[in-house]
mmCIF file of N, CA and C in Angstrom:
data_model
loop_
_atom_site.group_PDB
_atom_site.id
_atom_site.type_symbol
_atom_site.label_atom_id
_atom_site.label_comp_id
_atom_site.label_asym_id
_atom_site.label_seq_id
_atom_site.Cartn_x
_atom_site.Cartn_y
_atom_site.Cartn_z
ATOM 1 N N MET A 6 112.147 103.902 104.279
ATOM 2 C CA MET A 6 111.339 103.281 103.547
ATOM 3 C C MET A 6 111.239 101.381 103.415
ATOM 4 N N SER A 7 110.335 101.239 102.796
ATOM 5 C CA SER A 7 110.378 99.970 102.686
ATOM 6 C C SER A 7 109.193 99.803 101.589
ATOM 7 N N ARG A 8 109.747 98.392 100.366
ATOM 8 C CA ARG A 8 108.889 98.037 99.684
ATOM 9 C C ARG A 8 107.523 97.666 99.496
ATOM 10 N N ILE A 9 106.695 97.209 100.794
ATOM 11 C CA ILE A 9 106.015 96.578 101.737
ATOM 12 C C ILE A 9 105.097 97.392 101.565
ATOM 13 N N LYS A 10 105.125 98.795 101.596
ATOM 14 C CA LYS A 10 104.171 99.853 101.021
ATOM 15 C C LYS A 10 103.509 99.852 99.980
ATOM 16 N N LEU A 11 104.121 98.789 98.767
ATOM 17 C CA LEU A 11 103.194 98.286 97.592
ATOM 18 C C LEU A 11 102.479 97.644 97.561
ATOM 19 N N VAL A 12 102.849 96.210 98.486
ATOM 20 C CA VAL A 12 101.702 95.045 98.573
ATOM 21 C C VAL A 12 100.767 95.852 100.076
ATOM 22 N N GLU A 13 101.367 96.176 100.489
ATOM 23 C CA GLU A 13 100.090 97.082 101.339
ATOM 24 C C GLU A 13 99.145 97.586 100.906
ATOM 25 N N LEU A 14 98.851 98.451 99.217
ATOM 26 C CA LEU A 14 99.160 99.162 98.093
ATOM 27 C C LEU A 14 97.633 97.839 97.543
ATOM 28 N N GLY A 15 98.640 96.599 97.517
ATOM 29 C CA GLY A 15 97.818 95.399 97.180
ATOM 30 C C GLY A 15 96.635 95.428 97.660
ATOM 31 N N ARG A 16 96.646 95.039 99.503
ATOM 32 C CA ARG A 16 95.859 94.421 100.281
ATOM 33 C C ARG A 16 94.961 95.019 99.929
ATOM 34 N N ASP A 17 95.191 96.622 99.494
ATOM 35 C CA ASP A 17 93.514 97.032 100.116
ATOM 36 C C ASP A 17 93.204 97.728 99.695
ATOM 37 N N PHE A 18 94.088 97.443 97.922
ATOM 38 C CA PHE A 18 93.148 96.945 96.567
ATOM 39 C C PHE A 18 92.238 96.025 96.683
ATOM 40 N N LEU A 19 92.141 94.357 97.253
ATOM 41 C CA LEU A 19 91.104 93.249 97.625
ATOM 42 C C LEU A 19 90.697 93.067 98.340
ATOM 43 N N SER A 20 90.695 94.460 100.379
ATOM 44 C CA SER A 20 89.980 94.906 100.313
ATOM 45 C C SER A 20 88.764 96.005 100.611
ATOM 46 N N ASN A 21 88.442 96.631 99.148
ATOM 47 C CA ASN A 21 88.452 97.180 98.468
ATOM 48 C C ASN A 21 88.172 98.512 99.331
ATOM 49 N N ARG A 22 89.182 98.788 100.743
ATOM 50 C CA ARG A 22 89.238 100.153 100.205
ATOM 51 C C ARG A 22 89.621 100.957 99.499
ATOM 52 N N ILE A 23 90.126 100.817 97.853
ATOM 53 C CA ILE A 23 90.681 102.044 97.213
ATOM 54 C C ILE A 23 89.884 100.972 95.827
ATOM 55 N N SER A 24 90.133 102.137 95.194
ATOM 56 C CA SER A 24 89.553 100.983 93.850
ATOM 57 C C SER A 24 90.149 100.144 92.682
ATOM 58 N N ALA A 25 90.770 100.086 91.054
ATOM 59 C CA ALA A 25 91.583 99.926 90.788
ATOM 60 C C ALA A 25 92.072 100.719 89.621
ATOM 61 N N GLU A 26 91.452 102.010 90.302
ATOM 62 C CA GLU A 26 91.590 103.508 89.477
ATOM 63 C C GLU A 26 93.643 103.694 90.785
ATOM 64 N N GLN A 27 92.486 104.316 91.614
ATOM 65 C CA GLN A 27 93.956 104.493 92.456
ATOM 66 C C GLN A 27 94.996 103.824 93.251
ATOM 67 N N PHE A 28 94.554 102.063 92.824
ATOM 68 C CA PHE A 28 95.594 101.100 92.984
ATOM 69 C C PHE A 28 96.912 101.579 92.755
ATOM 70 N N CYS A 29 96.402 101.501 90.996
ATOM 71 C CA CYS A 29 97.431 101.536 90.273
ATOM 72 C C CYS A 29 98.201 103.050 89.638
ATOM 73 N N GLU A 30 97.133 104.011 89.921
ATOM 74 C CA GLU A 30 98.390 105.384 90.362
ATOM 75 C C GLU A 30 99.619 105.160 92.113
ATOM 76 N N ASP A 31 98.428 104.506 92.407
ATOM 77 C CA ASP A 31 99.215 104.536 94.034
ATOM 78 C C ASP A 31 100.336 103.859 93.173
ATOM 79 N N ILE A 32 100.398 102.847 93.146
ATOM 80 C CA ILE A 32 101.823 101.544 92.512
ATOM 81 C C ILE A 32 103.097 103.315 92.039
ATOM 82 N N VAL A 33 101.725 103.135 91.156
ATOM 83 C CA VAL A 33 103.184 104.499 90.387
ATOM 84 C C VAL A 33 103.720 105.222 91.332
ATOM 85 N N ILE A 34 102.852 105.999 92.133
ATOM 86 C CA ILE A 34 104.314 107.021 92.723
ATOM 87 C C ILE A 34 104.764 106.686 93.919
ATOM 88 N N GLU A 35 105.001 105.404 94.110
ATOM 89 C CA GLU A 35 104.706 104.513 95.896
ATOM 90 C C GLU A 35 106.334 104.023 94.759
ATOM 91 N N ARG A 36 106.228 103.849 93.814
ATOM 92 C CA ARG A 36 107.565 102.904 93.858
ATOM 93 C C ARG A 36 108.440 103.917 93.085
ATOM 94 N N ARG A 37 108.007 105.634 92.203
ATOM 95 C CA ARG A 37 108.735 106.045 92.350
ATOM 96 C C ARG A 37 109.215 106.743 93.423
ATOM 97 N N LYS A 38 108.946 106.845 95.025
ATOM 98 C CA LYS A 38 109.303 107.235 95.295
ATOM 99 C C LYS A 38 110.112 106.638 96.216
ATOM 100 N N LEU A 39 109.878 105.018 95.763
ATOM 101 C CA LEU A 39 111.363 103.669 96.900
ATOM 102 C C LEU A 39 112.238 103.581 96.050
ATOM 103 N N TRP A 40 112.249 104.304 94.669
ATOM 104 C CA TRP A 40 113.013 104.166 93.915
ATOM 105 C C TRP A 40 114.921 104.125 94.448
ATOM 106 N N GLY A 41 115.912 103.355 94.261
ATOM 107 C CA GLY A 41 117.057 103.778 94.992
ATOM 108 C C GLY A 41 117.321 102.843 95.842
ATOM 109 N N VAL A 42 115.629 102.549 96.938
ATOM 110 C CA VAL A 42 115.633 101.732 98.769
ATOM 111 C C VAL A 42 115.866 100.343 98.518
ATOM 112 N N ARG A 43 116.547 99.530 98.928
ATOM 113 C CA ARG A 43 116.894 98.509 99.247
ATOM 114 C C ARG A 43 116.271 97.556 99.542
ATOM 115 N N GLU A 44 115.167 96.866 99.615
ATOM 116 C CA GLU A 44 114.680 95.628 100.482
ATOM 117 C C GLU A 44 115.551 94.835 100.208
ATOM 118 N N PRO A 45 115.816 94.412 101.474
ATOM 119 C CA PRO A 45 116.172 93.727 102.384
ATOM 120 C C PRO A 45 115.368 91.916 101.871
ATOM 121 N N ASP A 46 113.932 91.971 102.194
ATOM 122 C CA ASP A 46 113.009 91.145 101.647
ATOM 123 C C ASP A 46 113.237 90.717 100.472
ATOM 124 N N LYS A 47 113.298 89.785 99.717
ATOM 125 C CA LYS A 47 113.490 88.849 98.884
ATOM 126 C C LYS A 47 111.794 88.997 98.036
ATOM 127 N N ALA A 48 110.813 88.573 98.784
ATOM 128 C CA ALA A 48 109.377 88.541 98.318
ATOM 129 C C ALA A 48 109.001 89.206 98.171
ATOM 130 N N VAL A 49 109.332 90.125 99.203
ATOM 131 C CA VAL A 49 109.101 91.290 98.630
ATOM 132 C C VAL A 49 109.556 92.427 97.588
ATOM 133 N N ASP A 50 110.409 92.378 97.822
ATOM 134 C CA ASP A 50 111.108 93.646 96.937
ATOM 135 C C ASP A 50 110.078 92.974 94.922
ATOM 136 N N ARG A 51 110.565 90.665 94.968
ATOM 137 C CA ARG A 51 109.541 90.736 93.260
ATOM 138 C C ARG A 51 108.095 91.100 92.816
ATOM 139 N N CYS A 52 107.706 91.331 94.452
ATOM 140 C CA CYS A 52 105.985 90.773 94.966
ATOM 141 C C CYS A 52 105.932 92.289 94.581
ATOM 142 N N GLY A 53 106.434 93.430 95.059
ATOM 143 C CA GLY A 53 106.323 94.835 94.935
ATOM 144 C C GLY A 53 106.097 95.432 92.939
ATOM 145 N N GLY A 54 107.572 95.003 92.933
ATOM 146 C CA GLY A 54 107.982 95.035 91.013
ATOM 147 C C GLY A 54 106.599 93.619 90.435
ATOM 148 N N GLU A 55 106.123 92.802 90.753
ATOM 149 C CA GLU A 55 105.498 92.571 90.040
ATOM 150 C C GLU A 55 103.898 93.062 89.684
ATOM 151 N N LEU A 56 103.823 93.494 90.958
ATOM 152 C CA LEU A 56 102.427 94.284 91.357
ATOM 153 C C LEU A 56 102.444 95.644 91.299
ATOM 154 N N PHE A 57 103.484 96.463 90.390
ATOM 155 C CA PHE A 57 103.543 97.629 89.392
ATOM 156 C C PHE A 57 103.141 97.195 88.102
ATOM 157 N N ILE A 58 104.349 95.885 87.760
ATOM 158 C CA ILE A 58 103.963 95.204 85.806
ATOM 159 C C ILE A 58 102.116 95.130 86.501
ATOM 160 N N LEU A 59 101.449 94.718 87.253
ATOM 161 C CA LEU A 59 99.653 94.355 87.026
ATOM 162 C C LEU A 59 98.961 95.553 86.801
ATOM 163 N N ALA A 60 99.416 96.713 87.798
ATOM 164 C CA ALA A 60 98.822 97.377 88.034
ATOM 165 C C ALA A 60 99.156 98.675 86.139
ATOM 166 N N ASP A 61 100.156 98.269 85.262
ATOM 167 C CA ASP A 61 100.515 98.818 84.335
ATOM 168 C C ASP A 61 99.793 97.934 83.286
ATOM 169 N N CYS A 62 99.083 96.586 83.392
ATOM 170 C CA CYS A 62 98.299 95.900 82.586
ATOM 171 C C CYS A 62 96.660 96.444 82.882
ATOM 172 N N TYR A 63 95.822 97.045 83.802
ATOM 173 C CA TYR A 63 94.565 97.329 83.612
ATOM 174 C C TYR A 63 93.942 98.646 82.535
ATOM 175 N N ASN A 64 93.566 98.289 82.406
ATOM 176 C CA ASN A 64 92.807 99.085 81.439
ATOM 177 C C ASN A 64 91.157 98.568 81.723
ATOM 178 N N PRO A 65 90.304 100.673 82.234
ATOM 179 C CA PRO A 65 88.917 99.949 83.207
ATOM 180 C C PRO A 65 87.568 99.810 81.029
ATOM 181 N N GLU A 66 89.131 100.201 80.074
ATOM 182 C CA GLU A 66 88.124 100.454 78.804
ATOM 183 C C GLU A 66 87.082 98.924 78.396
ATOM 184 N N PRO A 67 85.962 99.092 77.710
ATOM 185 C CA PRO A 67 85.777 98.408 77.102
ATOM 186 C C PRO A 67 86.378 97.930 75.716
ATOM 187 N N ASP A 68 87.365 98.813 75.288
ATOM 188 C CA ASP A 68 87.720 98.424 74.008
ATOM 189 C C ASP A 68 89.287 97.489 74.555
ATOM 190 N N ARG A 69 89.412 96.402 75.173
ATOM 191 C CA ARG A 69 90.162 96.379 75.875
ATOM 192 C C ARG A 69 91.012 94.970 74.503
ATOM 193 N N SER A 70 92.148 95.336 73.670
ATOM 194 C CA SER A 70 92.259 93.590 73.107
ATOM 195 C C SER A 70 92.601 92.237 74.077
ATOM 196 N N ARG A 71 91.600 90.954 73.954
ATOM 197 C CA ARG A 71 92.018 90.235 73.841
ATOM 198 C C ARG A 71 92.892 89.946 73.715
ATOM 199 N N TYR A 72 94.081 90.064 73.020
ATOM 200 C CA TYR A 72 94.877 89.743 72.559
ATOM 201 C C TYR A 72 96.304 89.620 72.964
ATOM 202 N N SER A 73 95.676 91.249 73.995
ATOM 203 C CA SER A 73 97.297 92.197 74.946
ATOM 204 C C SER A 73 96.850 91.337 76.298
ATOM 205 N N CYS A 74 98.175 92.536 77.080
ATOM 206 C CA CYS A 74 98.419 91.464 78.539
ATOM 207 C C CYS A 74 97.383 92.848 78.667
ATOM 208 N N GLU A 75 96.535 93.238 78.781
ATOM 209 C CA GLU A 75 95.445 94.285 79.396
ATOM 210 C C GLU A 75 94.643 93.841 80.460
ATOM 211 N N LEU A 76 94.182 94.084 81.856
ATOM 212 C CA LEU A 76 93.258 93.144 82.061
ATOM 213 C C LEU A 76 92.203 94.444 82.963
ATOM 214 N N ASN A 77 90.753 94.194 83.070
ATOM 215 C CA ASN A 77 89.720 94.542 83.646
ATOM 216 C C ASN A 77 90.468 94.499 84.910
ATOM 217 N N GLU A 78 88.946 95.392 85.675
ATOM 218 C CA GLU A 78 88.898 95.892 87.596
ATOM 219 C C GLU A 78 88.873 93.861 87.720
ATOM 220 N N ALA A 79 88.072 92.920 87.849
ATOM 221 C CA ALA A 79 87.943 91.266 87.820
ATOM 222 C C ALA A 79 89.317 91.260 87.508
ATOM 223 N N GLU A 80 89.556 91.303 86.187
ATOM 224 C CA GLU A 80 91.047 90.200 85.799
ATOM 225 C C GLU A 80 91.622 90.375 87.535
ATOM 226 N N LEU A 81 92.563 91.699 87.334
ATOM 227 C CA LEU A 81 93.265 92.746 88.197
ATOM 228 C C LEU A 81 93.195 92.219 89.684
ATOM 229 N N ARG A 82 91.949 91.820 89.998
ATOM 230 C CA ARG A 82 92.082 91.688 91.442
ATOM 231 C C ARG A 82 92.350 90.297 91.605
ATOM 232 N N ALA A 83 92.013 89.566 90.760
ATOM 233 C CA ALA A 83 92.229 87.850 90.735
ATOM 234 C C ALA A 83 93.620 87.519 90.901
ATOM 235 N N GLU A 84 94.449 88.526 89.608
ATOM 236 C CA GLU A 84 96.011 87.901 89.621
ATOM 237 C C GLU A 84 96.773 88.802 90.249
ATOM 238 N N VAL A 85 96.450 90.156 90.877
ATOM 239 C CA VAL A 85 96.799 90.774 92.393
ATOM 240 C C VAL A 85 96.488 89.948 93.669
ATOM 241 N N LYS A 86 95.435 89.814 93.819
ATOM 242 C CA LYS A 86 94.633 88.673 95.104
ATOM 243 C C LYS A 86 95.806 86.609 94.488
ATOM 244 N N ALA A 87 96.285 86.018 93.763
ATOM 245 C CA ALA A 87 96.585 84.782 92.788
ATOM 246 C C ALA A 87 98.669 85.594 93.570
ATOM 247 N N LEU A 88 99.160 86.476 92.977
ATOM 248 C CA LEU A 88 100.046 86.747 93.541
ATOM 249 C C LEU A 88 100.951 87.033 94.951
ATOM 250 N N LEU A 89 99.128 88.248 95.839
ATOM 251 C CA LEU A 89 100.167 87.922 96.952
ATOM 252 C C LEU A 89 99.674 86.686 97.835
ATOM 253 N N GLU A 90 99.669 85.483 96.893
ATOM 254 C CA GLU A 90 99.294 84.118 97.921
ATOM 255 C C GLU A 90 100.937 83.569 97.038
ATOM 256 N N GLN A 91 101.275 83.674 96.324
ATOM 257 C CA GLN A 91 101.849 83.091 95.391
ATOM 258 C C GLN A 91 103.306 83.266 96.345
ATOM 259 N N PHE A 92 103.446 84.770 97.208
ATOM 260 C CA PHE A 92 104.928 84.808 97.542
ATOM 261 C C PHE A 92 104.270 85.128 99.391
ATOM 262 N N ASN A 93 103.457 84.976 100.157
ATOM 263 C CA ASN A 93 102.388 84.334 100.463
ATOM 264 C C ASN A 93 102.439 85.707 101.601
ATOM 265 N N LEU A 94 101.908 86.594 101.136
ATOM 266 C CA LEU A 94 100.944 88.098 101.729
ATOM 267 C C LEU A 94 100.221 88.754 101.882
ATOM 268 N N LEU A 95 99.226 87.514 101.651
ATOM 269 C CA LEU A 95 98.130 88.060 102.129
ATOM 270 C C LEU A 95 97.877 87.831 103.318
#
């Protein structure tokens, strides 16, 4: 098992193969499955962790606070894209 699965979920979200809701749900499930798995690729390891954090910030409701870290779908998509590009994983 590898944390590359988390990166693949980010790619699937960006290519509209899965919705924002599905991306966020799947990230939690996959991260739980990968608990304790050592990832030799540090970029994949860090990116996977940061994707999980971004998924946690997603809030589809219109009552998001503009002072919090909550993201709507467009903002989540932009952040996931920037993160994958940052780690050269896109």
